[in-house]
Coordinates of C-alpha atoms and ligand atoms in Angstrom, one line a residue:
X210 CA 6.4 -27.4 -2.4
X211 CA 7.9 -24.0 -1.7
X212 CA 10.9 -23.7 0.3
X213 CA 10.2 -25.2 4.3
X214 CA 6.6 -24.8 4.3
X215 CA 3.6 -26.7 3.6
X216 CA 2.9 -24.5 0.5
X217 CA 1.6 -25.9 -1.9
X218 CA 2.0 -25.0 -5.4
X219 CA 1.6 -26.5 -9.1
X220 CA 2.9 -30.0 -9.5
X221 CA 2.5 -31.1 -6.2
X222 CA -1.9 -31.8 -6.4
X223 CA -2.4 -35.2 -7.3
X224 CA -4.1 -34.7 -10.9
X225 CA -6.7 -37.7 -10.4
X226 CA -8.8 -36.4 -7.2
X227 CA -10.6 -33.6 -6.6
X228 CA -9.4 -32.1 -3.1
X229 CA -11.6 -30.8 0.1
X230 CA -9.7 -28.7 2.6
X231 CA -11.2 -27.3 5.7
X232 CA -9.9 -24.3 8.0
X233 CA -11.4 -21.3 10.0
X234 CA -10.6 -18.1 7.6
X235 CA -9.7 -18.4 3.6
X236 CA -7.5 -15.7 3.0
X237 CA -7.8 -14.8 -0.8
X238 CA -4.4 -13.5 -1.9
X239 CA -0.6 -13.3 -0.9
X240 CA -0.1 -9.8 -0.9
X241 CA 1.1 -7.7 2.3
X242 CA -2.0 -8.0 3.0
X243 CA -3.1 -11.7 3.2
X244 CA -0.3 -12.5 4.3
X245 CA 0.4 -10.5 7.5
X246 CA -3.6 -11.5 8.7
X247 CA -2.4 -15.0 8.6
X248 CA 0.5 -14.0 10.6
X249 CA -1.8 -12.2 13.2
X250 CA -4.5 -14.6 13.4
X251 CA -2.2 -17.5 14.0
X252 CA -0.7 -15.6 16.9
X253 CA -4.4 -15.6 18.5
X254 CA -4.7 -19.1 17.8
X255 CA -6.8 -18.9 14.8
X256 CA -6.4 -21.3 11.3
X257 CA -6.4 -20.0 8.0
X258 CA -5.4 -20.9 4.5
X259 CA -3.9 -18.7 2.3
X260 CA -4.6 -18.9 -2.0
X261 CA -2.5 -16.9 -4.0
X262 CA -2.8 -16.4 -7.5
X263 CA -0.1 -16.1 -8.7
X264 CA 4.0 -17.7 -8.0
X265 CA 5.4 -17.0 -5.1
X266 CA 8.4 -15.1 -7.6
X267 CA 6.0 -13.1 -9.1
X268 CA 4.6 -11.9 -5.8
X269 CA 8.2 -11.0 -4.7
X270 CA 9.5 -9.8 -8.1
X271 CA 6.6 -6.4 -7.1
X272 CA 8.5 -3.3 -6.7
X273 CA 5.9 -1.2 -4.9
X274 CA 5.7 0.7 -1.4
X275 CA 8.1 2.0 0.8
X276 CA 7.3 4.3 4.0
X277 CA 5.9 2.3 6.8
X278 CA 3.8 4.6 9.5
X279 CA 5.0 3.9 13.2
X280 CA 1.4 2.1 13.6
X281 CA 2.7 -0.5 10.7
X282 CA 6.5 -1.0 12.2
X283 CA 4.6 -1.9 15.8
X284 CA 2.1 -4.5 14.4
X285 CA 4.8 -6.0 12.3
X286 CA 7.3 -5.6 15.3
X287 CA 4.6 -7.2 17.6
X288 CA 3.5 -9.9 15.2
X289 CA 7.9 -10.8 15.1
X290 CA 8.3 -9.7 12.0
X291 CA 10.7 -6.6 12.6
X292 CA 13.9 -8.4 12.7
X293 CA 15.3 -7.6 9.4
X294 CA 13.3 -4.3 9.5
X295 CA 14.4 -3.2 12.4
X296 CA 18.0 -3.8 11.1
X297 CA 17.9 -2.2 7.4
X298 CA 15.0 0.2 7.6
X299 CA 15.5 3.6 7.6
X300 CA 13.9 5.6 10.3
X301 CA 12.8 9.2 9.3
X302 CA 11.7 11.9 11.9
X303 CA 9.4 13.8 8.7
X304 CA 9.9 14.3 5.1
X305 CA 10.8 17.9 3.0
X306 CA 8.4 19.4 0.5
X307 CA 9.9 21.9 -2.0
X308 CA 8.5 23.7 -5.0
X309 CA 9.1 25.8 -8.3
X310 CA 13.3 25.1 -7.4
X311 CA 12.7 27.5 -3.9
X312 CA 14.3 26.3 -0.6
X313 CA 12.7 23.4 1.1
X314 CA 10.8 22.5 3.8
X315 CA 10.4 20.4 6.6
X316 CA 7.1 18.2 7.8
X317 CA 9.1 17.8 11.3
X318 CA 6.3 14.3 12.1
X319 CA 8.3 13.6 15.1
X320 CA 7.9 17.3 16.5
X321 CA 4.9 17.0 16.0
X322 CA 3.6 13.9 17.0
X323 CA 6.6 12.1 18.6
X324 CA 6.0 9.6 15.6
X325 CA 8.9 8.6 13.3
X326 CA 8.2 6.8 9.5
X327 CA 10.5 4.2 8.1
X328 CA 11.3 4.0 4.5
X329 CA 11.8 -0.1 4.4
X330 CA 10.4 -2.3 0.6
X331 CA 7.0 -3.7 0.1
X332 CA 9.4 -6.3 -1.6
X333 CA 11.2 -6.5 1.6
X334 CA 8.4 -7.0 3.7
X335 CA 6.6 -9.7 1.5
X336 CA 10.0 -11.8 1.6
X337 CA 9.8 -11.4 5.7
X338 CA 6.1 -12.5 5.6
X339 CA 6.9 -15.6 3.3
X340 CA 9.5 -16.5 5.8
X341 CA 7.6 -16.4 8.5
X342 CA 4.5 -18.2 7.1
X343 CA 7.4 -21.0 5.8
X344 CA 8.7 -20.9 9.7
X345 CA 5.5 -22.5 11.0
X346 CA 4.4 -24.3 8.2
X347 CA 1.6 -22.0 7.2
X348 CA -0.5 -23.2 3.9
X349 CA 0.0 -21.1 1.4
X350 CA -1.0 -22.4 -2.3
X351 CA 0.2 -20.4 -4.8
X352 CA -1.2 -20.2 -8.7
X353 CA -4.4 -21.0 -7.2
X354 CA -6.6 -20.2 -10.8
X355 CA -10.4 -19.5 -11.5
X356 CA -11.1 -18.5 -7.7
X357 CA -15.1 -18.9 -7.0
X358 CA -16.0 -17.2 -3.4
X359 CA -19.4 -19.0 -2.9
X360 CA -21.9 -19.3 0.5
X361 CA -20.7 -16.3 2.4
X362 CA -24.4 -15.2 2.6
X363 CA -24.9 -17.8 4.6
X364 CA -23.2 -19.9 7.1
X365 CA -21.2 -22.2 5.5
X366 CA -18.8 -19.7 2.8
X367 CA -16.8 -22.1 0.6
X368 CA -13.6 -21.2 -1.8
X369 CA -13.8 -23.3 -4.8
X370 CA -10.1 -23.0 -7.4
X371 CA -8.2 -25.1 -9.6
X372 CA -4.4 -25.7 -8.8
X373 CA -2.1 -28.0 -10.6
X374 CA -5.4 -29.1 -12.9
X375 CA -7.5 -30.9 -9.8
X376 CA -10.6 -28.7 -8.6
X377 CA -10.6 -28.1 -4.9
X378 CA -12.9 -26.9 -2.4
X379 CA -11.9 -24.7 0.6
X380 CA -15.0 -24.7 3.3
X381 CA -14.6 -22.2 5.7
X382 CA -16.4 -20.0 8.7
X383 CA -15.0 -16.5 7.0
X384 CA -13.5 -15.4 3.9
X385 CA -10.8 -12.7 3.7
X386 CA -10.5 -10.9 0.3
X387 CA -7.3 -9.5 0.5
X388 CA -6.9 -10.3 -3.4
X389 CA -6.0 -6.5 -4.4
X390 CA -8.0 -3.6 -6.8
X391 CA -7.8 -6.3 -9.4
X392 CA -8.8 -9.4 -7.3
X393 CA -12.1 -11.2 -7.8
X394 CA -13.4 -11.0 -3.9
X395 CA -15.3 -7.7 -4.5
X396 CA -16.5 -8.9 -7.6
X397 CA -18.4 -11.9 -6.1
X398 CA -20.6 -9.3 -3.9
X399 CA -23.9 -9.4 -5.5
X400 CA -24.9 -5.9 -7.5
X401 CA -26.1 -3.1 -5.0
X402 CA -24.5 -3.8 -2.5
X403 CA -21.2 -1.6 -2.5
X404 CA -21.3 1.9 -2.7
X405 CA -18.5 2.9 -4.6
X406 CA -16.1 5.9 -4.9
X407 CA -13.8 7.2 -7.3
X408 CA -11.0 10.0 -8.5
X409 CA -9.1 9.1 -11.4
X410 CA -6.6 11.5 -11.7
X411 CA -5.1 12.9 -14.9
X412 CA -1.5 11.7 -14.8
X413 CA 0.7 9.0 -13.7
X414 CA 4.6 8.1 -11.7
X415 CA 7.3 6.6 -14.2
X416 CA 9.2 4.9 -10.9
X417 CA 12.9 4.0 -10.7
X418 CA 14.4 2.5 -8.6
X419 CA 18.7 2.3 -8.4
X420 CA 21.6 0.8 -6.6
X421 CA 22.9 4.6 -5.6
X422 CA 23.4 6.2 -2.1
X423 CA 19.3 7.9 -1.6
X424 CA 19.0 11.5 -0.5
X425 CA 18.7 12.0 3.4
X426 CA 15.4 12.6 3.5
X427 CA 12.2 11.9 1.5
X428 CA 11.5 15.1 -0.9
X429 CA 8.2 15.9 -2.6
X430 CA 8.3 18.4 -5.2
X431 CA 6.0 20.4 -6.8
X432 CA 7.5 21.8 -10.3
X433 CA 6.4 23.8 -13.2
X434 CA 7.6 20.5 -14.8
X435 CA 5.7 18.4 -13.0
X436 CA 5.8 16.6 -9.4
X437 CA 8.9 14.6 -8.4
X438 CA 9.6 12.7 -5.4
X439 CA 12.9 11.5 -3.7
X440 CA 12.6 8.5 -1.6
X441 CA 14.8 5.4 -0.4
X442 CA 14.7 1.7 0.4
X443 CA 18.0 1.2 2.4
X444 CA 21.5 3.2 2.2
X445 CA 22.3 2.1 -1.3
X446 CA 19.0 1.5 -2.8
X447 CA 17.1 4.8 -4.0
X448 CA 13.5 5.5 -5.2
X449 CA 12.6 8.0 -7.5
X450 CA 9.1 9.2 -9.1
X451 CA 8.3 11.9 -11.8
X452 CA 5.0 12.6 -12.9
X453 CA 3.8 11.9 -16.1
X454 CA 1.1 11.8 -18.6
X455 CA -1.2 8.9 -18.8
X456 CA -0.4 7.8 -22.1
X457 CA 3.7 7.4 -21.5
X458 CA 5.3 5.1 -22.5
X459 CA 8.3 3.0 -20.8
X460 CA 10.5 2.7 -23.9
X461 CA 10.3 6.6 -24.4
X462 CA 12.0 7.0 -20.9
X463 CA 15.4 5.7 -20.9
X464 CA 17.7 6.4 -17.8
X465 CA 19.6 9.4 -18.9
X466 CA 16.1 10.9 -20.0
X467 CA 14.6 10.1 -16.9
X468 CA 17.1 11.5 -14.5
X469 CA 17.7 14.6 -16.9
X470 CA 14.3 15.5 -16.1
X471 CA 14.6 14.1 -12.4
X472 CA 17.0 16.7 -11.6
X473 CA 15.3 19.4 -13.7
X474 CA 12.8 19.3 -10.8
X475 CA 14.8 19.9 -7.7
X476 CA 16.4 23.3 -6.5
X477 CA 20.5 23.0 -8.1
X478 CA 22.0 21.8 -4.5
X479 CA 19.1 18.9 -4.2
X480 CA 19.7 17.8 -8.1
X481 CA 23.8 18.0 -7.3
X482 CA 23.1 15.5 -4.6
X483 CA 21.3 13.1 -6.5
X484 CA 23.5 10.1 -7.4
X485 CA 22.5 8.7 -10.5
X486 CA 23.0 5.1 -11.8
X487 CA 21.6 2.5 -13.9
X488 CA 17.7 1.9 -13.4
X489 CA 17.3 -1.4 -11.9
X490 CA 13.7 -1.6 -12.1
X491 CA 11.2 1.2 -13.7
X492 CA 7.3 1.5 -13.7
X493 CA 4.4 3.7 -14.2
X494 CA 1.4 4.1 -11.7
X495 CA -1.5 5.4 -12.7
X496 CA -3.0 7.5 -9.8
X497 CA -6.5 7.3 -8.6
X498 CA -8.6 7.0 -5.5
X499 CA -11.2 4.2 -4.6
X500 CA -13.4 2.6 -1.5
X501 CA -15.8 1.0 -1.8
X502 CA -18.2 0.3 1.3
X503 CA -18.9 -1.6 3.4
X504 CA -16.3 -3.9 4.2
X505 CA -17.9 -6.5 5.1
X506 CA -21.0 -8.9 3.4
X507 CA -22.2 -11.8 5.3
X508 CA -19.2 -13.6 5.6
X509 CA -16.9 -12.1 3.4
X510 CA -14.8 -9.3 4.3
X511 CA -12.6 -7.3 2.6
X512 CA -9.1 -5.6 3.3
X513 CA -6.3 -3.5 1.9
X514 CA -6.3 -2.5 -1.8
X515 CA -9.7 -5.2 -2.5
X516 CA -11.7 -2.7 -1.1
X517 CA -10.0 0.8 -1.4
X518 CA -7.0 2.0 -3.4
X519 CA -5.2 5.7 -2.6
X520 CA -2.8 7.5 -4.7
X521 CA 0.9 6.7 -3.6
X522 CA 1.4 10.7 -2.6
X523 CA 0.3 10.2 0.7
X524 CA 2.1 6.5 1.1
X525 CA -0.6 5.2 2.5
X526 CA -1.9 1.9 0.9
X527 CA -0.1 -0.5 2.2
X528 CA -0.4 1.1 6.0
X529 CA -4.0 0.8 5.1
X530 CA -3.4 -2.8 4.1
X531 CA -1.7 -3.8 7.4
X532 CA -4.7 -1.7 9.8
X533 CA -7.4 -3.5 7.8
X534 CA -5.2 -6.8 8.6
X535 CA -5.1 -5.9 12.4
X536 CA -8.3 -5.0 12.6
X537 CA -9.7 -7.6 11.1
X538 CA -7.5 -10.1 13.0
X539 CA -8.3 -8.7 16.3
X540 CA -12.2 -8.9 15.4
X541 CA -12.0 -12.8 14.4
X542 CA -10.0 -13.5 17.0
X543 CA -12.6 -12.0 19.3
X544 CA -15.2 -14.3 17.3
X545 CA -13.4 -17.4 17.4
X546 CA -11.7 -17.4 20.9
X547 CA -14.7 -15.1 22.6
X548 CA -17.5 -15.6 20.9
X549 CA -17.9 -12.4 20.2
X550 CA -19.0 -10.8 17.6
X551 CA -19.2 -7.3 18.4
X552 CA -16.0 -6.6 16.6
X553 CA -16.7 -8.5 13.2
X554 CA -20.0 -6.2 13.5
X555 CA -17.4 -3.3 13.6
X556 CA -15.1 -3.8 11.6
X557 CA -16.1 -2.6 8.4
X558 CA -17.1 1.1 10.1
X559 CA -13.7 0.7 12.1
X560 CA -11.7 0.5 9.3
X561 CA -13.2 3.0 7.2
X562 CA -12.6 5.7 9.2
X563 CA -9.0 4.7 8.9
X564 CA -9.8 4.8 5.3
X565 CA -11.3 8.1 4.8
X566 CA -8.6 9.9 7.1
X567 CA -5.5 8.2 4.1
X568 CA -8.1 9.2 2.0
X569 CA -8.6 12.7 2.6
X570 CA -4.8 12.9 3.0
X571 CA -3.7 11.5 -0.2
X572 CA -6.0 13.5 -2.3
X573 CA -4.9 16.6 -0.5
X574 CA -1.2 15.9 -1.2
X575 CA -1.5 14.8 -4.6
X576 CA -3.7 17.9 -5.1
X577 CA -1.0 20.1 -3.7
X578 CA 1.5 18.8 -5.4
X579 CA 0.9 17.5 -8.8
X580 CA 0.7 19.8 -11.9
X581 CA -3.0 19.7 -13.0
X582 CA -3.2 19.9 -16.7
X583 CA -5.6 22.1 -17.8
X584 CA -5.5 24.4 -14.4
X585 CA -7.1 27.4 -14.5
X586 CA -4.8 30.3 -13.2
X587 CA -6.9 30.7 -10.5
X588 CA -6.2 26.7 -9.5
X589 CA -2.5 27.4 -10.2
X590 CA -2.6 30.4 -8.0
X591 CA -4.7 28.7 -5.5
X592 CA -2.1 26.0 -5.5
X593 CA 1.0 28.0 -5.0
X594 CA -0.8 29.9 -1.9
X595 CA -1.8 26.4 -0.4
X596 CA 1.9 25.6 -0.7
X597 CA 2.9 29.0 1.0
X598 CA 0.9 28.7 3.6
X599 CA 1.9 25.1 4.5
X600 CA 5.1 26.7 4.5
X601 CA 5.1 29.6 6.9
X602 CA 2.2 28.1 9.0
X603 CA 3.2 25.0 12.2
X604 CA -0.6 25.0 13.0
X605 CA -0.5 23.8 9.1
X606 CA 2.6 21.8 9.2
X607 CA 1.4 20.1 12.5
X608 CA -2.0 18.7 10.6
X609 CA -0.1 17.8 7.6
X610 CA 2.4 16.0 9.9
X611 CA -0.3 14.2 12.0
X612 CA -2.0 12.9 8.7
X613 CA 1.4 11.6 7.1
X614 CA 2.8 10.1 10.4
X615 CA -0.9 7.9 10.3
X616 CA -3.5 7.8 13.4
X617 CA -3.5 5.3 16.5
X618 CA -5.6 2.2 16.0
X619 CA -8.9 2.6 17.6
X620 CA -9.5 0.6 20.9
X621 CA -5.9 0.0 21.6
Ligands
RFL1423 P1 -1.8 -6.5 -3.3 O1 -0.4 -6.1 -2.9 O2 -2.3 -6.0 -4.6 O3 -1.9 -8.0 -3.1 C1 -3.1 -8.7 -3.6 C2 -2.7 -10.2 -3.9 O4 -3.8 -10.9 -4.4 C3 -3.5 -11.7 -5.5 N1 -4.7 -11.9 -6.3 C4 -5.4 -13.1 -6.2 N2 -5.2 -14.2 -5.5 C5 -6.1 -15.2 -5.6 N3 -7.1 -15.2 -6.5 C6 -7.4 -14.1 -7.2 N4 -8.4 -14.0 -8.1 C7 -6.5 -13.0 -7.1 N5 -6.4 -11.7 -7.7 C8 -5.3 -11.1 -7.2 C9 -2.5 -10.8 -6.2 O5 -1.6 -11.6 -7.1 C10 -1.7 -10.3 -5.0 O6 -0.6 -11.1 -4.7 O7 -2.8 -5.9 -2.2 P2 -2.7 -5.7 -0.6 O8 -2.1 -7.0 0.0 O9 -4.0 -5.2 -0.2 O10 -1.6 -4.6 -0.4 C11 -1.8 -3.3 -0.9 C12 -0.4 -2.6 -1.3 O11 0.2 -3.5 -2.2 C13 -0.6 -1.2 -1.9 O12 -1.6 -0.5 -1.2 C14 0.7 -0.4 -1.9 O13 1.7 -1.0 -2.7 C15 0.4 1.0 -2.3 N6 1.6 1.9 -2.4 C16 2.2 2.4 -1.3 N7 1.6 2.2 -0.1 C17 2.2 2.7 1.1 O14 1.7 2.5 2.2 N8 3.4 3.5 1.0 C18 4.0 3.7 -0.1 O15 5.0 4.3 -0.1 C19 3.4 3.3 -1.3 N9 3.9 3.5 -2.5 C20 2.2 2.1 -3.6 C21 3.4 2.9 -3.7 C22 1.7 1.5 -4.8 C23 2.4 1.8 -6.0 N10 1.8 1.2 -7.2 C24 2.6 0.4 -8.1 C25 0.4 1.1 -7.3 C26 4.0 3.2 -4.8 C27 3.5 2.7 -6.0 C28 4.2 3.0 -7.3
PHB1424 C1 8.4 5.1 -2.0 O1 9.4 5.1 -1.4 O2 8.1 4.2 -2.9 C2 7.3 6.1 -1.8 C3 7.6 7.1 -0.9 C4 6.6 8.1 -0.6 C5 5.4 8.1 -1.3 C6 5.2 7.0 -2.2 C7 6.1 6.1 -2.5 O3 4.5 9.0 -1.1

């Protein structure tokens, strides 16, 4: 039993019975996403049951996102889950872009839009969402293994897994597949019907992350070197990324390597202001882009990184994560409590358009800021006048700014 909820995990199944369980939506997977649509559909008075694959220490040991659109703080803020946010998150009114060591710039999002971002952890906000599901007793069963989504072409979808050794059967009237790029809920979707898209992009980010005071601001950098970014989880936790080639590897990167070259990216007063420390965590991303569409088959849907994944320059997956949720949310609530099902019919268009716009954003970031190997001079050019245009230009900085600070739900 995990801590004051009715979680269940191994060890506490009988190992004799096989188990039925009944409730309105199985939610496959624990992430940010899962999680925070069983939050929202139990505010509109909605059941679901959530399986996780794996622990719940696993889960929270991920060291992933960190800038939450204003869109993201309100649903969270709205659903109660801003307490702890609202006291350690940083707020940010934009974020500075710099390149090839000249002065910086500034994306000013809240001149722009009157939106602020807050740099606040993924890890952070999957400990609030366990807390909150523990609160009211949600079911969340954890190391829930060979997941089979079965029935959703019909009316009566079913979740078969194994946990603690006893087979069990979830019945349900929708299934979320909020189980990640990774997770087996687009994979049950018989062949031809997704249409799928991809960029896989040549390079990855060796991430660290450090008990040090973080810059002021977020920093993107574009470098002969290679990209780096500067970002920041609360006043004495930093993030830091470089880019890197595919094929690095972790033990070739130790810390005084890693903030050698760190520093090597940034204009001298920038890489003078870096505080550097031991590593407490470190990582490498690839980077690529994904959707698959639609959204939505019979009775299975899908959300956050299940059904598209962006590359982290724009910092928009897990904001896409949380608008699928609300979406979603809102749409079977309308089904449930209204009858309607206008929304449901929606939902998968709704959200993609969401989609598209992070997208569109992401590639254009991590195109305009990432050292292509192989470029052409003309790309390289190309690039440099992209970057001094964004510069000079507000009309540019002002669509760049609109795109980072993340679009207004639709039919709010
Ligand atoms: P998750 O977080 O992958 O969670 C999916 C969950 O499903 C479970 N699962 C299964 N459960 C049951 N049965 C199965 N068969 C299952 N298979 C998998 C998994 O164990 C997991 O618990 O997906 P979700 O919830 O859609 O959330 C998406 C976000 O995690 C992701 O988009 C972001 O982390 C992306 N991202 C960023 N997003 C931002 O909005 N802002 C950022 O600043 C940002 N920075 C980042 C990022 C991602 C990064 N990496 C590591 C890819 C920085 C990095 C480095
Ligand atoms: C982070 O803080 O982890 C972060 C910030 C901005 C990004 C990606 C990741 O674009």
């Amino acid at each position: 039993m995990s801590a004051g909820g009715v979680a269940i995990n191994a060890g506490t199944a009988s190992s004799t019975a096989a188990r039925r369980l009944r409730t309105q939506v199985a939610i496959v997977g624990a992430g940010p996403c899962g999680l925070l649509l069983a939050e929202l559909l139990h505010r509109r008075g909605v059941a679901s049951i959530v399986l996780e694959k794996h622990t719940r220490e696993h889960v929270l040991s991920r060291i992933r996102a960190g800038v939450l659109e204003q869109t993201t703080v309100d649903v969270l803020r709205g659903a109660g889950l801003a307490g702890r946010l609202d006291r350690e998150g940083l707020p940010h009114d934009g974020m500075h872009i710099v390149w090839a060591r000249r002065e910086s710039f500034f994306i000013d999002a809240a001149r722009h839009t009157g939106k602020r971002f807050t740099t606040y952890g993924q890890t952070q906000i999957q400990q609030d969402l366990f807390a909150a599901a523990d609160r009211r007793g949600a079911q969340v069963i954890t190391e829930a293994g060979e997941v089979k989504l079965l029935g959703f072409e019909g009316d009566r979808p079913r979740v078969e897994f194994i946990q603690g050794g006893v087979a069990h059967t979830l019945d349900c009237d929708f299934i979320a597949g909020c189980d990640g790029f990774h997770g087996v809920s687009r994979a049950s979707l018989p062949a031809g019907v997704l249409r799928e898209f991809e960029k896989i992009y040549p390079f990855g980010w060796l991430g660290v992350l450090s008990e040090t005071p973080p810059l002021a601001d977020i920093v993107y950098a574009n470098h002969p070197r290679g990209f780096a970014l500067a970002s920041a989880r609360n006043p004495m936790l930093a993030r830091y990324y470089i880019q890197v080639p595919l094929d690095t590897r972790l033990e070739d990167w130790p810390d005084d390597r890693f903030w050698q070259e760190l520093k090597a990216r940034y204009p001298r007063e920038m890489a003078d202001a870096i505080v550097t420390g031991p590593s407490i965590e470190k990582s490498i991303a690839p980077l690529r882009s994904y959707v698959a569409e639609p959204m939505r088959h019979g009775r299975l849907f899908l959300a956050g990184d299940a059904a598209h994944v962006v590359p982290p320059t724009g910092a928009k997956g897990l904001n896409l994560a949380v608008s699928d949720a609300f979406y979603l949310a809102r749409a079977l609530a309308a089904w449930f409590n209204d009858g309607s099902s206008a929304l449901i019919d929606g939902y998968s268009e709704t959200a993609l358009r969401r989609v598209w716009a992070s997208v569109r954003v992401s590639w254009y970031l991590t195109t305009l800021l990432h050292r292509f190997p192989g470029a052409s001079a003309f790309d390289q050019k190309a690039q440099e006048y992209e970057l001094e245009y964004l510069r000079s230009s507000p009309h540019a900085q002002a669509a760049l700014a609109e795109q980072y600070a993340g679009l207004d739900f639709e039919g709010e």
